[in-house]
Amino acid sequence: MALMAAVLLVYSYQRESAQRVRDTVAMARALSSVVDRELAAVESALQVLATSPHLKSDDLAAFDAQAREALSNHAADNVVLTDAAGRQRVNTFRSFGAPLPQKDMPQLRKVLDSGRPVVSDLFTGPLMQRPALSVSVPVFRDGRVHYNLSMGFFPDRLSAILEEQRLPPGWIGELFDGGGNIVARTHQPERFVGQRAALSQEQGLRERTAGAVETLSAEGIPVITAFSRSAVSAWTVAISVPREAFTARLEQPLIWLIVGTVVLLGGSLVLAWRFGGRIAGAFHGLSEHALRLGGGQVVTIPSFALREADAVGRALMEASRMLLEARHDAHHDALTGLGNRVLLKEVVDRQLALSRRQGGELALLYIDLDEFKPVNDRFGHAAGDELLRAVADRICAGIRRSDLAVRLGGDEFVVAMFAAGGAAADAAAKKLAETLSEPYAVAGAEIRITVSIGIAASADGRTTSERLLEEADAAMYRAKGVGKPWPASARGPQPEALQPGAGE
């Protein structure tokens, strides 16, 4: 009986310890997501900057000025433009035209060779001679990589992100790159950044994307380290808890567990423990997948060798599939495949919040088809639907990949332009007006329509998506009031509608 009690105590202690480890691993995953979001924001900024007309015309002096302006809105230290031969053409650490190092950098060569965005490992910058990291994207011309465009940043920016998480006293947060080099740290970063992490030699870290190991910290302290490796950047976030602090948190629950075990110890406990553990394991696994289902993730559940648990697992997987389909349908227009009003509000609200924190411009183009009803009356609703799909295709072809096109309903569309102010929105509206007014081959006939487009822009995000949409709608009606054909101004006759920031 004493042996059974001892086994139960050990099992319970291990289970509580494992739960503590899972909680710490979940914290490492969350912190990894924060780092990934920062890197994604830098990549998005580069993708927008890569569309600069100055790159198409090789006006690199003008592009240098544009890159410096873009840096003020993003958490990066410099912008580097490298040509296909690996030569630096622009580096915002130096004034344009000043001599630049021509050393071939492997992290930049990866972009030129692969034609895909790359997050670098830690390297020593040839210009500043300091440890640095970079996010790079290709700039294509005629189907080939013509330039490599990068934003670089020093490790102290990433250390600041770790510090913002406010880990408990004594806990150590670390971030290291795909090569196992420490690139950020909450404790003594000036001492350890650039060193190879001892944790990177652990077998568990090399074989798994997330988990926990017992090891020594860089200071030589025994720790339990939870880690999570990003599938996007291959960087790893590690949270190390001193072994002494970890076990101390388990002492009080363990004492209560001993008391409870002594009180409840009996012959029936053996059978209950045996089958209860199996059932608990199955339902614990199901609860984890249920949480993932609640987060909108795809759920794939293995067999638990329990008929009831497996039935629940199958039901969760079917619910996951239906939820994903419902989520897509809830955010997209069934006729054109464009986003809908719900998606527009979510994306614009998120972008406005980002603009309030980091700056940046946002514009909405409200598009209304002027002669759509006569098409329905003359050719029928099937032809009208065909025309709406054709209009949607032309809108998608006429905007940037970073922009969002939605159908509000009927013959009304909206284009949300990110990192674009009034002038860029005005030019885009005029181009769309010309494209959408060209003839359509629908129902065996040539159909012509015109459009009215209203624009509202925000320069600092201090507005709401509803208000911005209302102002774009009002600007569209002012444009419609000018009369046909398409007026010269894409935002209607009132001068204030042409101002960047209208809608703030």
Short mmCIF file of C-alpha atoms in Angstrom, two decimals:
data_model
loop_
_atom_site.label_atom_id
_atom_site.label_comp_id
_atom_site.label_asym_id
_atom_site.label_seq_id
_atom_site.Cartn_x
_atom_site.Cartn_y
_atom_site.Cartn_z
CA MET A 1 0.00 0.00 0.00
CA ALA A 2 2.86 2.35 0.89
CA LEU A 3 4.47 1.55 -2.44
CA MET A 4 1.26 2.45 -4.27
CA ALA A 5 1.04 5.73 -2.36
CA ALA A 6 4.64 6.53 -3.24
CA VAL A 7 4.01 5.78 -6.91
CA LEU A 8 0.95 8.03 -6.89
CA LEU A 9 2.89 10.86 -5.25
CA VAL A 10 5.70 10.58 -7.78
CA TYR A 11 3.23 10.47 -10.63
CA SER A 12 1.30 13.49 -9.35
CA TYR A 13 4.51 15.44 -8.75
CA GLN A 14 5.66 14.64 -12.27
CA ARG A 15 2.29 15.63 -13.71
CA GLU A 16 2.31 18.97 -11.86
CA SER A 17 5.89 19.51 -12.95
CA ALA A 18 4.93 18.69 -16.53
CA GLN A 19 2.05 21.20 -16.34
CA ARG A 20 4.45 23.89 -15.15
CA VAL A 21 6.71 23.05 -18.06
CA ARG A 22 3.79 23.20 -20.52
CA ASP A 23 2.82 26.61 -19.15
CA THR A 24 6.36 27.88 -19.65
CA VAL A 25 6.50 26.39 -23.17
CA ALA A 26 3.22 28.17 -23.96
CA MET A 27 4.81 31.42 -22.76
CA ALA A 28 7.79 30.79 -25.06
CA ARG A 29 5.40 30.17 -27.98
CA ALA A 30 3.59 33.43 -27.26
CA LEU A 31 6.88 35.33 -27.12
CA SER A 32 7.97 33.69 -30.38
CA SER A 33 4.75 34.95 -31.95
CA VAL A 34 5.57 38.48 -30.77
CA VAL A 35 8.99 38.28 -32.44
CA ASP A 36 7.42 36.85 -35.62
CA ARG A 37 4.93 39.73 -35.74
CA GLU A 38 7.77 42.25 -35.50
CA LEU A 39 9.65 40.53 -38.32
CA ALA A 40 6.44 40.30 -40.40
CA ALA A 41 5.88 44.04 -39.94
CA VAL A 42 9.40 44.74 -41.23
CA GLU A 43 8.85 42.39 -44.21
CA SER A 44 5.53 44.08 -45.03
CA ALA A 45 7.22 47.48 -44.98
CA LEU A 46 9.91 46.18 -47.32
CA GLN A 47 7.31 44.72 -49.71
CA VAL A 48 5.65 48.13 -49.92
CA LEU A 49 9.01 49.89 -50.36
CA ALA A 50 9.94 47.40 -53.10
CA THR A 51 7.10 48.78 -55.23
CA SER A 52 8.77 52.23 -55.32
CA PRO A 53 8.69 53.78 -58.81
CA HIS A 54 12.20 55.07 -58.12
CA LEU A 55 13.49 51.49 -58.27
CA LYS A 56 11.79 50.93 -61.61
CA SER A 57 13.45 54.06 -63.03
CA ASP A 58 16.77 53.42 -61.21
CA ASP A 59 16.53 56.85 -59.60
CA LEU A 60 18.48 55.64 -56.56
CA ALA A 61 19.00 59.11 -55.10
CA ALA A 62 15.23 59.57 -54.85
CA PHE A 63 14.87 56.03 -53.49
CA ASP A 64 17.49 56.79 -50.80
CA ALA A 65 15.32 59.69 -49.60
CA GLN A 66 12.20 57.49 -49.66
CA ALA A 67 13.98 54.74 -47.69
CA ARG A 68 15.06 57.20 -44.99
CA GLU A 69 11.49 58.39 -44.64
CA ALA A 70 10.25 54.79 -44.38
CA LEU A 71 12.73 54.09 -41.55
CA SER A 72 11.03 56.67 -39.35
CA ASN A 73 7.90 54.50 -39.29
CA HIS A 74 9.50 51.12 -38.57
CA ALA A 75 11.63 49.48 -35.89
CA ALA A 76 14.78 49.17 -38.00
CA ASP A 77 18.17 50.90 -38.08
CA ASN A 78 18.99 51.10 -41.77
CA VAL A 79 17.90 50.20 -45.31
CA VAL A 80 20.30 48.57 -47.76
CA LEU A 81 19.78 48.12 -51.51
CA THR A 82 22.07 45.61 -53.21
CA ASP A 83 22.21 44.89 -56.94
CA ALA A 84 22.29 41.44 -58.53
CA ALA A 85 26.10 41.43 -58.42
CA GLY A 86 26.03 41.82 -54.62
CA ARG A 87 27.19 45.45 -54.61
CA GLN A 88 25.61 47.88 -52.17
CA ARG A 89 23.96 50.73 -54.05
CA VAL A 90 22.14 52.41 -51.14
CA ASN A 91 22.88 52.24 -47.41
CA THR A 92 21.12 54.76 -45.18
CA PHE A 93 24.03 54.66 -42.73
CA ARG A 94 25.88 56.74 -45.33
CA SER A 95 24.74 59.71 -47.38
CA PHE A 96 23.85 58.82 -50.96
CA GLY A 97 26.91 58.75 -53.21
CA ALA A 98 29.39 58.06 -50.42
CA PRO A 99 31.62 54.98 -50.92
CA LEU A 100 30.04 51.74 -49.69
CA PRO A 101 31.66 48.39 -48.85
CA GLN A 102 31.46 45.90 -51.70
CA LYS A 103 31.95 42.77 -49.61
CA ASP A 104 29.64 39.96 -50.70
CA MET A 105 27.29 39.16 -47.79
CA PRO A 106 25.89 35.58 -47.67
CA GLN A 107 22.62 36.61 -46.02
CA LEU A 108 21.92 38.97 -48.96
CA ARG A 109 23.06 36.43 -51.56
CA LYS A 110 20.34 34.02 -50.31
CA VAL A 111 17.65 36.44 -51.49
CA LEU A 112 19.29 36.94 -54.88
CA ASP A 113 19.61 33.17 -55.37
CA SER A 114 16.20 32.11 -54.05
CA GLY A 115 14.01 35.05 -55.06
CA ARG A 116 12.23 34.82 -51.70
CA PRO A 117 12.23 36.88 -48.46
CA VAL A 118 14.96 35.88 -46.00
CA VAL A 119 15.48 36.55 -42.29
CA SER A 120 19.23 36.48 -41.65
CA ASP A 121 21.23 35.00 -38.80
CA LEU A 122 23.45 37.28 -36.71
CA PHE A 123 26.30 38.79 -38.74
CA THR A 124 28.86 41.57 -38.42
CA GLY A 125 27.86 44.51 -40.61
CA PRO A 126 30.74 45.53 -42.92
CA LEU A 127 29.98 49.23 -42.48
CA MET A 128 29.34 49.62 -38.74
CA GLN A 129 31.34 46.55 -37.63
CA ARG A 130 28.63 45.63 -35.13
CA PRO A 131 26.51 42.48 -34.74
CA ALA A 132 23.33 42.95 -36.72
CA LEU A 133 20.38 41.13 -38.30
CA SER A 134 18.33 41.83 -41.37
CA VAL A 135 15.08 41.05 -43.16
CA SER A 136 15.46 41.03 -46.95
CA VAL A 137 13.06 40.83 -49.91
CA PRO A 138 13.73 40.56 -53.66
CA VAL A 139 12.87 43.33 -56.10
CA PHE A 140 11.91 41.82 -59.45
CA ARG A 141 12.24 43.26 -62.90
CA ASP A 142 11.29 41.36 -66.05
CA GLY A 143 10.78 38.22 -64.00
CA ARG A 144 14.26 38.28 -62.44
CA VAL A 145 15.67 39.52 -59.16
CA HIS A 146 17.10 42.92 -59.98
CA TYR A 147 17.76 44.18 -56.47
CA ASN A 148 17.87 42.87 -52.92
CA LEU A 149 16.14 45.23 -50.45
CA SER A 150 16.92 44.86 -46.73
CA MET A 151 16.13 46.45 -43.41
CA GLY A 152 18.81 45.89 -40.78
CA PHE A 153 18.53 46.24 -37.01
CA PHE A 154 20.86 45.80 -34.08
CA PRO A 155 20.18 43.14 -31.40
CA ASP A 156 19.28 45.72 -28.73
CA ARG A 157 15.91 46.22 -30.44
CA LEU A 158 15.09 42.53 -29.93
CA SER A 159 16.39 42.59 -26.35
CA ALA A 160 13.93 45.42 -25.70
CA ILE A 161 11.08 43.20 -26.97
CA LEU A 162 12.09 40.49 -24.50
CA GLU A 163 12.26 43.03 -21.67
CA GLU A 164 8.73 44.22 -22.44
CA GLN A 165 7.37 40.78 -21.56
CA ARG A 166 8.27 41.36 -17.86
CA LEU A 167 9.28 37.82 -17.00
CA PRO A 168 9.26 36.89 -13.28
CA PRO A 169 12.41 37.84 -11.31
CA GLY A 170 15.28 35.47 -11.95
CA TRP A 171 13.82 34.11 -15.20
CA ILE A 172 15.94 34.58 -18.30
CA GLY A 173 14.55 35.23 -21.77
CA GLU A 174 16.76 34.51 -24.78
CA LEU A 175 16.41 34.67 -28.55
CA PHE A 176 18.85 32.96 -30.83
CA ASP A 177 19.04 32.58 -34.59
CA GLY A 178 18.98 29.51 -36.79
CA GLY A 179 22.73 29.04 -36.28
CA GLY A 180 22.39 28.92 -32.50
CA ASN A 181 23.87 32.39 -31.82
CA ILE A 182 22.36 34.50 -29.04
CA VAL A 183 20.81 37.59 -30.66
CA ALA A 184 18.87 39.00 -27.67
CA ARG A 185 18.76 38.43 -23.92
CA THR A 186 17.03 39.87 -20.85
CA HIS A 187 20.11 39.46 -18.61
CA GLN A 188 23.50 40.94 -19.50
CA PRO A 189 22.90 41.12 -23.26
CA GLU A 190 26.10 43.11 -23.71
CA ARG A 191 28.03 40.13 -22.35
CA PHE A 192 26.34 37.24 -24.13
CA VAL A 193 24.89 38.52 -27.45
CA GLY A 194 26.90 37.05 -30.30
CA GLN A 195 27.97 33.96 -28.33
CA ARG A 196 26.82 30.51 -29.33
CA ALA A 197 24.03 29.38 -27.00
CA ALA A 198 24.81 26.30 -24.93
CA LEU A 199 21.16 25.36 -25.33
CA SER A 200 21.65 25.01 -29.09
CA GLN A 201 23.74 21.88 -28.46
CA GLU A 202 20.88 20.10 -26.70
CA GLN A 203 19.57 17.10 -28.62
CA GLY A 204 15.95 17.95 -27.76
CA LEU A 205 16.25 21.40 -29.25
CA ARG A 206 17.64 20.08 -32.54
CA GLU A 207 14.89 17.47 -32.90
CA ARG A 208 11.79 19.43 -31.79
CA THR A 209 10.26 22.80 -32.56
CA ALA A 210 9.08 23.26 -28.95
CA GLY A 211 9.67 21.64 -25.58
CA ALA A 212 11.79 21.90 -22.45
CA VAL A 213 15.23 20.68 -21.32
CA GLU A 214 17.26 20.77 -18.13
CA THR A 215 20.55 22.50 -18.76
CA LEU A 216 22.87 25.25 -17.53
CA SER A 217 22.36 28.91 -18.36
CA ALA A 218 25.14 30.94 -19.93
CA GLU A 219 26.04 32.05 -16.36
CA GLY A 220 26.32 28.40 -15.28
CA ILE A 221 23.06 28.30 -13.28
CA PRO A 222 21.03 25.02 -13.37
CA VAL A 223 17.82 25.88 -15.17
CA ILE A 224 14.79 24.33 -16.82
CA THR A 225 14.53 25.92 -20.24
CA ALA A 226 11.34 25.99 -22.32
CA PHE A 227 11.84 26.81 -26.00
CA SER A 228 9.83 27.42 -29.17
CA ARG A 229 11.30 27.64 -32.66
CA SER A 230 9.56 29.77 -35.29
CA ALA A 231 8.62 28.02 -38.52
CA VAL A 232 8.90 31.41 -40.27
CA SER A 233 12.36 32.65 -39.25
CA ALA A 234 13.89 29.46 -37.73
CA TRP A 235 14.76 31.61 -34.69
CA THR A 236 14.21 30.15 -31.24
CA VAL A 237 12.81 31.82 -28.13
CA ALA A 238 13.95 30.27 -24.84
CA ILE A 239 12.71 30.99 -21.29
CA SER A 240 14.97 29.63 -18.54
CA VAL A 241 13.66 29.15 -15.00
CA PRO A 242 16.23 28.49 -12.25
CA ARG A 243 15.84 24.93 -11.07
CA GLU A 244 15.58 26.07 -7.46
CA ALA A 245 12.75 28.50 -8.22
CA PHE A 246 10.96 25.89 -10.33
CA THR A 247 10.91 23.25 -7.62
CA ALA A 248 9.97 25.80 -4.94
CA ARG A 249 6.72 26.51 -6.78
CA LEU A 250 5.84 22.81 -6.49
CA GLU A 251 6.44 22.38 -2.76
CA GLN A 252 3.11 23.59 -1.41
CA PRO A 253 0.96 21.63 -3.90
CA LEU A 254 3.11 18.60 -3.12
CA ILE A 255 2.47 18.89 0.63
CA TRP A 256 -1.27 19.04 0.09
CA LEU A 257 -1.00 16.12 -2.28
CA ILE A 258 0.76 14.01 0.34
CA VAL A 259 -1.92 14.78 2.91
CA GLY A 260 -4.70 13.97 0.46
CA THR A 261 -2.99 10.74 -0.61
CA VAL A 262 -2.66 9.56 3.00
CA VAL A 263 -6.34 10.29 3.67
CA LEU A 264 -7.69 8.72 0.52
CA LEU A 265 -5.26 5.85 0.22
CA GLY A 266 -7.04 2.54 -0.22
CA GLY A 267 -7.27 -0.56 -2.26
CA SER A 268 -9.65 0.98 -4.79
CA LEU A 269 -7.09 3.68 -5.61
CA VAL A 270 -5.00 1.30 -7.71
CA LEU A 271 -7.79 0.62 -10.20
CA ALA A 272 -8.95 4.24 -10.22
CA TRP A 273 -5.42 5.47 -10.84
CA ARG A 274 -4.82 3.01 -13.65
CA PHE A 275 -7.94 3.74 -15.65
CA GLY A 276 -8.28 7.34 -14.49
CA GLY A 277 -4.83 8.17 -15.79
CA ARG A 278 -5.68 6.77 -19.19
CA ILE A 279 -8.97 8.66 -19.37
CA ALA A 280 -7.39 11.85 -18.01
CA GLY A 281 -4.69 11.67 -20.65
CA ALA A 282 -7.27 11.27 -23.40
CA PHE A 283 -9.41 14.17 -22.19
CA HIS A 284 -6.36 16.34 -21.57
CA GLY A 285 -5.39 15.78 -25.18
CA LEU A 286 -8.94 16.56 -26.28
CA SER A 287 -8.99 19.78 -24.22
CA GLU A 288 -5.79 20.99 -25.89
CA HIS A 289 -7.30 20.41 -29.32
CA ALA A 290 -10.54 22.07 -28.21
CA LEU A 291 -8.53 25.17 -27.28
CA ARG A 292 -6.89 25.11 -30.69
CA LEU A 293 -10.33 24.80 -32.26
CA GLY A 294 -11.44 27.87 -30.32
CA GLY A 295 -8.45 29.72 -31.73
CA GLY A 296 -9.49 28.89 -35.29
CA GLN A 297 -6.65 26.43 -35.97
CA VAL A 298 -6.86 23.21 -37.98
CA VAL A 299 -7.36 20.27 -35.64
CA THR A 300 -5.94 16.78 -36.31
CA ILE A 301 -6.46 14.39 -33.40
CA PRO A 302 -4.78 10.96 -33.11
CA SER A 303 -6.53 7.91 -31.70
CA PHE A 304 -6.59 7.59 -27.89
CA ALA A 305 -7.61 3.90 -28.03
CA LEU A 306 -10.79 4.89 -26.17
CA ARG A 307 -14.01 4.66 -28.16
CA GLU A 308 -15.73 7.61 -26.48
CA ALA A 309 -12.65 9.84 -26.66
CA ASP A 310 -12.10 8.95 -30.32
CA ALA A 311 -15.74 9.82 -31.10
CA VAL A 312 -15.26 13.23 -29.49
CA GLY A 313 -12.02 13.65 -31.45
CA ARG A 314 -13.79 12.97 -34.75
CA ALA A 315 -16.49 15.48 -33.81
CA LEU A 316 -13.84 18.12 -33.01
CA MET A 317 -12.12 17.56 -36.36
CA GLU A 318 -15.39 17.91 -38.23
CA ALA A 319 -16.19 21.06 -36.23
CA SER A 320 -12.74 22.44 -37.15
CA ARG A 321 -13.40 21.90 -40.84
CA MET A 322 -16.84 23.51 -40.65
CA LEU A 323 -15.50 26.43 -38.59
CA LEU A 324 -12.78 27.21 -41.12
CA GLU A 325 -15.30 27.11 -43.97
CA ALA A 326 -17.71 29.31 -42.03
CA ARG A 327 -14.95 31.78 -41.19
CA HIS A 328 -13.98 32.06 -44.84
CA ASP A 329 -17.61 32.51 -45.90
CA ALA A 330 -18.13 35.12 -43.19
CA HIS A 331 -15.28 37.24 -44.56
CA HIS A 332 -15.76 36.89 -48.33
CA ASP A 333 -18.35 37.76 -50.97
CA ALA A 334 -19.83 34.61 -52.51
CA LEU A 335 -20.31 36.11 -55.99
CA THR A 336 -16.92 37.74 -56.64
CA GLY A 337 -14.63 36.03 -54.15
CA LEU A 338 -13.53 39.44 -52.82
CA GLY A 339 -13.54 40.30 -49.14
CA ASN A 340 -16.74 41.63 -47.59
CA ARG A 341 -17.66 44.41 -45.17
CA VAL A 342 -16.73 42.33 -42.11
CA LEU A 343 -13.22 41.64 -43.42
CA LEU A 344 -12.81 45.31 -44.42
CA LYS A 345 -13.63 46.49 -40.89
CA GLU A 346 -11.28 43.99 -39.22
CA VAL A 347 -8.32 44.79 -41.51
CA VAL A 348 -8.83 48.56 -41.51
CA ASP A 349 -9.29 48.71 -37.70
CA ARG A 350 -6.08 46.71 -37.26
CA GLN A 351 -4.18 48.96 -39.68
CA LEU A 352 -5.51 52.13 -38.02
CA ALA A 353 -4.32 50.85 -34.62
CA LEU A 354 -0.87 50.19 -36.13
CA SER A 355 -0.84 53.69 -37.63
CA ARG A 356 -1.62 55.23 -34.26
CA ARG A 357 1.41 53.49 -32.73
CA GLN A 358 3.92 53.70 -35.55
CA GLY A 359 2.52 56.29 -37.97
CA GLY A 360 1.72 55.63 -41.61
CA GLU A 361 -1.07 56.47 -44.00
CA LEU A 362 -4.21 54.61 -45.07
CA ALA A 363 -6.73 55.43 -47.80
CA LEU A 364 -10.13 54.00 -48.84
CA LEU A 365 -11.44 54.15 -52.43
CA TYR A 366 -15.26 53.85 -52.58
CA ILE A 367 -16.27 52.65 -56.07
CA ASP A 368 -19.83 52.76 -57.45
CA LEU A 369 -20.87 51.52 -60.93
CA ASP A 370 -22.92 54.26 -62.59
CA GLU A 371 -24.85 52.30 -65.26
CA PHE A 372 -25.26 48.92 -63.60
CA LYS A 373 -29.05 48.80 -63.22
CA PRO A 374 -29.73 49.17 -66.98
CA VAL A 375 -27.46 46.15 -67.56
CA ASN A 376 -29.63 44.04 -65.24
CA ASP A 377 -32.82 45.38 -66.84
CA ARG A 378 -31.71 44.74 -70.41
CA PHE A 379 -29.63 41.55 -70.19
CA GLY A 380 -30.86 39.92 -66.98
CA HIS A 381 -29.36 39.29 -63.56
CA ALA A 382 -27.05 36.52 -64.79
CA ALA A 383 -25.36 39.03 -67.08
CA GLY A 384 -25.24 41.53 -64.19
CA ASP A 385 -23.49 38.93 -62.02
CA GLU A 386 -21.02 38.24 -64.84
CA LEU A 387 -20.30 41.96 -65.10
CA LEU A 388 -19.73 42.27 -61.35
CA ARG A 389 -17.21 39.40 -61.48
CA ALA A 390 -15.42 41.06 -64.38
CA VAL A 391 -15.28 44.35 -62.49
CA ALA A 392 -13.87 42.54 -59.44
CA ASP A 393 -11.17 40.94 -61.60
CA ARG A 394 -10.17 44.32 -63.04
CA ILE A 395 -10.02 45.89 -59.58
CA CYS A 396 -7.75 43.11 -58.31
CA ALA A 397 -5.50 43.43 -61.36
CA GLY A 398 -5.29 47.20 -60.93
CA ILE A 399 -4.17 47.42 -57.29
CA ARG A 400 -1.09 46.40 -55.35
CA ARG A 401 -0.82 42.98 -53.78
CA SER A 402 -0.68 44.66 -50.35
CA ASP A 403 -4.02 46.42 -50.91
CA LEU A 404 -7.42 44.91 -50.04
CA ALA A 405 -10.42 44.85 -52.42
CA VAL A 406 -13.91 44.14 -51.05
CA ARG A 407 -17.48 44.17 -52.35
CA LEU A 408 -19.90 45.90 -50.00
CA GLY A 409 -22.95 44.66 -51.90
CA GLY A 410 -24.86 45.48 -55.09
CA ASP A 411 -22.55 47.46 -57.39
CA GLU A 412 -20.43 49.03 -54.63
CA PHE A 413 -16.76 48.13 -54.05
CA VAL A 414 -14.04 49.44 -51.75
CA VAL A 415 -10.25 49.30 -52.07
CA ALA A 416 -8.19 49.78 -48.88
CA MET A 417 -4.70 51.07 -49.65
CA PHE A 418 -2.11 50.66 -46.89
CA ALA A 419 0.98 52.86 -46.55
CA ALA A 420 -0.56 55.19 -49.14
CA GLY A 421 -1.64 58.79 -48.70
CA GLY A 422 -3.92 61.10 -50.65
CA ALA A 423 -1.70 61.55 -53.71
CA ALA A 424 -1.12 57.82 -54.19
CA ALA A 425 -4.83 57.09 -53.65
CA ASP A 426 -5.80 59.77 -56.17
CA ALA A 427 -3.49 58.28 -58.82
CA ALA A 428 -4.78 54.77 -58.12
CA ALA A 429 -8.41 55.95 -58.38
CA LYS A 430 -7.87 57.61 -61.74
CA LYS A 431 -6.14 54.48 -63.07
CA LEU A 432 -8.99 52.28 -61.81
CA ALA A 433 -11.60 54.61 -63.31
CA GLU A 434 -10.00 54.32 -66.73
CA THR A 435 -9.64 50.53 -66.45
CA LEU A 436 -13.18 49.92 -65.20
CA SER A 437 -14.67 52.16 -67.92
CA GLU A 438 -13.25 50.06 -70.76
CA PRO A 439 -15.79 47.85 -72.63
CA TYR A 440 -16.85 44.45 -71.21
CA ALA A 441 -17.82 41.41 -73.28
CA VAL A 442 -20.87 40.17 -71.36
CA ALA A 443 -23.85 38.10 -72.54
CA GLY A 444 -22.61 38.20 -76.14
CA ALA A 445 -22.64 42.00 -76.19
CA GLU A 446 -20.21 44.84 -75.61
CA ILE A 447 -21.19 46.72 -72.46
CA ARG A 448 -19.82 50.05 -71.31
CA ILE A 449 -20.15 51.53 -67.85
CA THR A 450 -18.58 54.41 -65.95
CA VAL A 451 -17.71 54.62 -62.28
CA SER A 452 -17.73 57.18 -59.50
CA ILE A 453 -14.95 56.94 -56.93
CA GLY A 454 -14.65 58.73 -53.59
CA ILE A 455 -11.52 58.81 -51.45
CA ALA A 456 -10.96 59.26 -47.71
CA ALA A 457 -7.49 59.10 -46.17
CA SER A 458 -6.00 59.00 -42.68
CA ALA A 459 -2.43 60.03 -41.95
CA ASP A 460 -2.10 58.94 -38.32
CA GLY A 461 -4.90 56.41 -37.65
CA ARG A 462 -6.91 58.74 -35.38
CA THR A 463 -10.28 57.79 -36.81
CA THR A 464 -12.45 54.69 -37.14
CA SER A 465 -13.13 52.37 -40.05
CA GLU A 466 -16.82 53.35 -40.00
CA ARG A 467 -16.05 57.06 -40.19
CA LEU A 468 -13.46 56.59 -42.91
CA LEU A 469 -15.93 54.54 -44.95
CA GLU A 470 -18.67 57.16 -44.49
CA GLU A 471 -16.35 59.92 -45.72
CA ALA A 472 -15.30 57.86 -48.74
CA ASP A 473 -19.00 57.21 -49.50
CA ALA A 474 -19.78 60.95 -49.23
CA ALA A 475 -16.82 61.77 -51.50
CA MET A 476 -18.13 59.22 -54.03
CA TYR A 477 -21.52 60.94 -54.14
CA ARG A 478 -19.81 64.27 -54.68
CA ALA A 479 -17.88 62.74 -57.56
CA LYS A 480 -21.13 61.26 -58.94
CA GLY A 481 -22.69 64.72 -58.76
CA VAL A 482 -20.08 66.12 -61.15
CA GLY A 483 -21.66 64.08 -63.92
CA LYS A 484 -20.29 61.73 -66.58
CA PRO A 485 -17.84 60.98 -68.02
CA TRP A 486 -15.42 60.35 -65.13
CA PRO A 487 -14.44 63.70 -63.52
CA ALA A 488 -10.84 64.84 -63.35
CA SER A 489 -10.68 64.53 -59.58
CA ALA A 490 -11.03 61.00 -58.21
CA ARG A 491 -12.43 62.30 -54.94
CA GLY A 492 -15.16 64.64 -56.02
CA PRO A 493 -15.33 68.38 -56.50
CA GLN A 494 -14.79 69.54 -52.92
CA PRO A 495 -11.13 70.49 -52.28
CA GLU A 496 -11.06 69.18 -48.75
CA ALA A 497 -11.73 65.65 -50.03
CA LEU A 498 -8.37 65.81 -51.81
CA GLN A 499 -6.43 66.45 -48.59
CA PRO A 500 -4.43 63.49 -47.14
CA GLY A 501 -5.80 62.83 -43.70
CA ALA A 502 -9.45 63.54 -44.53
CA GLY A 503 -11.36 61.17 -42.33
CA GLU A 504 -9.22 61.84 -39.26
#
